[in-house]
CSV table of C-alpha atoms in Angstrom, one decimal:
chain,number,residue,atom,x,y,z
A,1,MET,CA,32.9,107.0,22.1
A,2,ASN,CA,31.8,106.8,18.5
A,3,ARG,CA,34.0,105.8,15.6
A,4,ILE,CA,34.8,109.3,14.4
A,5,GLN,CA,35.9,110.3,18.0
A,6,THR,CA,38.2,107.3,18.2
A,7,VAL,CA,39.8,108.1,14.9
A,8,CYS,CA,40.3,111.7,16.0
A,9,VAL,CA,41.9,110.7,19.3
A,10,ARG,CA,44.3,108.3,17.5
A,11,LEU,CA,45.2,110.9,14.9
A,12,CYS,CA,46.0,113.4,17.7
A,13,VAL,CA,48.2,110.9,19.5
A,14,VAL,CA,50.2,110.2,16.3
A,15,VAL,CA,50.6,113.9,15.5
A,16,ALA,CA,51.8,114.6,19.1
A,17,LEU,CA,54.3,111.8,19.0
A,18,THR,CA,55.6,112.9,15.6
A,19,LEU,CA,56.1,116.4,16.8
A,20,SER,CA,57.9,115.4,20.0
A,21,PHE,CA,60.3,113.1,18.1
A,22,SER,CA,61.1,115.6,15.4
A,23,SER,CA,61.9,118.4,17.8
A,24,THR,CA,64.4,116.4,19.8
A,25,GLY,CA,65.9,114.0,17.3
A,26,ASN,CA,68.5,116.4,15.8
A,27,ALA,CA,70.1,117.5,19.1
A,28,GLY,CA,71.0,114.0,20.3
A,29,ASP,CA,73.1,113.3,17.2
A,30,PHE,CA,75.4,116.4,17.6
A,31,GLY,CA,79.0,115.3,17.7
A,32,ILE,CA,82.5,116.7,17.9
A,33,SER,CA,86.0,115.2,17.6
A,34,PHE,CA,89.5,116.7,18.0
A,35,GLU,CA,93.2,116.0,18.2
A,36,TRP,CA,95.7,117.8,20.3
A,37,LEU,CA,97.9,120.4,18.5
A,38,LYS,CA,101.5,119.6,18.0
A,39,SER,CA,102.4,122.6,20.2
A,40,SER,CA,100.7,121.0,23.2
A,41,ASP,CA,103.8,119.4,24.6
A,42,CYS,CA,103.8,120.7,28.2
A,43,THR,CA,103.9,118.0,30.9
A,44,GLY,CA,105.3,120.1,33.8
A,45,GLY,CA,102.1,121.3,35.4
A,46,TYR,CA,102.1,124.9,34.2
A,47,PRO,CA,99.6,125.5,31.4
A,48,ASP,CA,100.0,128.2,28.8
A,49,ASN,CA,97.4,130.1,26.7
A,50,GLU,CA,97.0,128.0,23.6
A,51,LYS,CA,95.0,128.1,20.4
A,52,ASN,CA,92.1,125.7,20.4
A,53,PRO,CA,92.5,122.4,18.6
A,54,VAL,CA,90.8,121.8,15.3
A,55,PHE,CA,87.2,120.6,16.0
A,56,ASN,CA,85.3,118.4,13.5
A,57,LEU,CA,81.6,118.9,13.8
A,58,SER,CA,78.8,116.5,12.9
A,59,ASN,CA,75.0,116.8,12.9
A,60,VAL,CA,75.0,120.3,14.4
A,61,PRO,CA,71.4,121.1,15.4
A,62,ASN,CA,69.3,123.2,13.0
A,63,GLY,CA,69.1,126.8,14.2
A,64,THR,CA,72.6,126.9,15.8
A,65,LYS,CA,74.1,130.4,15.8
A,66,ILE,CA,76.8,130.0,18.5
A,67,ILE,CA,78.9,127.0,19.7
A,68,GLU,CA,80.5,127.4,23.1
A,69,PHE,CA,83.5,125.2,23.8
A,70,VAL,CA,84.7,124.4,27.4
A,71,MET,CA,87.5,122.0,28.4
A,72,ASP,CA,87.4,120.1,31.7
A,73,ASP,CA,90.1,118.0,33.3
A,74,ARG,CA,88.6,114.9,34.7
A,75,ASP,CA,91.5,114.4,37.1
A,76,SER,CA,91.8,117.9,38.5
A,77,SER,CA,89.6,120.8,39.3
A,78,TYR,CA,91.7,123.2,37.3
A,79,TYR,CA,89.7,125.6,35.1
A,80,HIS,CA,91.0,125.6,31.5
A,81,GLY,CA,88.3,127.8,29.9
A,82,GLY,CA,87.3,127.7,26.3
A,83,GLY,CA,85.5,130.0,23.9
A,84,LYS,CA,82.6,130.9,21.7
A,85,VAL,CA,82.5,130.6,17.9
A,86,GLU,CA,79.9,131.9,15.5
A,87,TYR,CA,78.3,129.0,13.6
A,88,THR,CA,77.6,129.6,9.9
A,89,GLY,CA,77.3,126.0,8.7
A,90,GLN,CA,81.0,125.0,8.8
A,91,LYS,CA,82.0,121.4,9.4
A,92,THR,CA,85.3,122.4,11.1
A,93,ILE,CA,86.3,124.9,13.7
A,94,GLU,CA,89.9,125.9,12.8
A,95,SER,CA,92.7,126.3,15.3
A,96,GLY,CA,92.9,129.9,16.6
A,97,ALA,CA,89.2,130.5,16.8
A,98,PHE,CA,89.7,131.1,20.5
A,99,THR,CA,92.4,130.6,23.2
A,100,TYR,CA,92.3,128.6,26.4
A,101,GLU,CA,94.7,127.3,29.0
A,102,GLY,CA,96.1,124.2,27.4
A,103,PRO,CA,96.7,120.9,29.1
A,104,CYS,CA,99.9,120.6,31.1
A,105,PRO,CA,99.5,117.9,33.8
A,106,PRO,CA,102.3,116.5,35.9
A,107,ASP,CA,101.2,113.1,34.5
A,108,THR,CA,98.6,111.8,32.1
A,109,HIS,CA,95.1,113.3,32.6
A,110,SER,CA,91.8,112.8,30.8
A,111,TYR,CA,90.3,115.9,29.3
A,112,VAL,CA,86.7,116.5,28.0
A,113,TRP,CA,85.7,119.2,25.5
A,114,THR,CA,82.0,120.0,25.7
A,115,ALA,CA,80.4,121.9,22.8
A,116,THR,CA,77.1,123.6,23.5
A,117,ALA,CA,75.0,124.6,20.5
A,118,LYS,CA,72.9,127.7,21.1
A,119,ASP,CA,70.2,129.4,19.0
A,120,ALA,CA,69.7,133.1,18.3
A,121,ASP,CA,68.1,133.6,21.7
A,122,GLY,CA,70.9,131.9,23.5
A,123,LYS,CA,68.9,128.8,24.3
A,124,THR,CA,70.8,125.5,24.4
A,125,ILE,CA,69.7,123.3,21.6
A,126,GLY,CA,72.4,120.6,21.7
A,127,LYS,CA,75.5,119.3,23.4
A,128,ALA,CA,78.4,117.2,22.3
A,129,LYS,CA,81.4,115.9,24.1
A,130,ALA,CA,84.8,114.4,23.1
A,131,GLU,CA,87.4,113.0,25.4
A,132,ARG,CA,91.2,112.4,25.1
A,133,ASN,CA,94.1,111.8,27.4
A,134,PHE,CA,97.1,114.2,27.5
A,135,PRO,CA,99.8,113.4,27.0
A,136,GLU,CA,98.8,110.5,24.7
């Protein structure tokens, strides 16, 4: 291999690595946080439809058009649901953007909200999770 070929191969490797890091770097940083609403005071085991908590967003992947939210109970197989929100660059998803079956465990349970960022074609381009106990 001559000197020009060696330089070309090295340049191709650098370009390939740069492209692979730039296409995935943004999605890994996506984050959410939340606090339970004051109306979430049920502890008797019978959930009600509730407005979503306020979600604070950080590092939402470029190209996001929809964010889907789903809440899972780590201590039970109960399906709480969630909702979809159109993303237009906001840093906060306000309460009332969707309804779900709120937490209402017979004792303290751990809940995880998963936010899935999707592009215009519906392709997943990032995921973020936040976890809290209820009641706290």
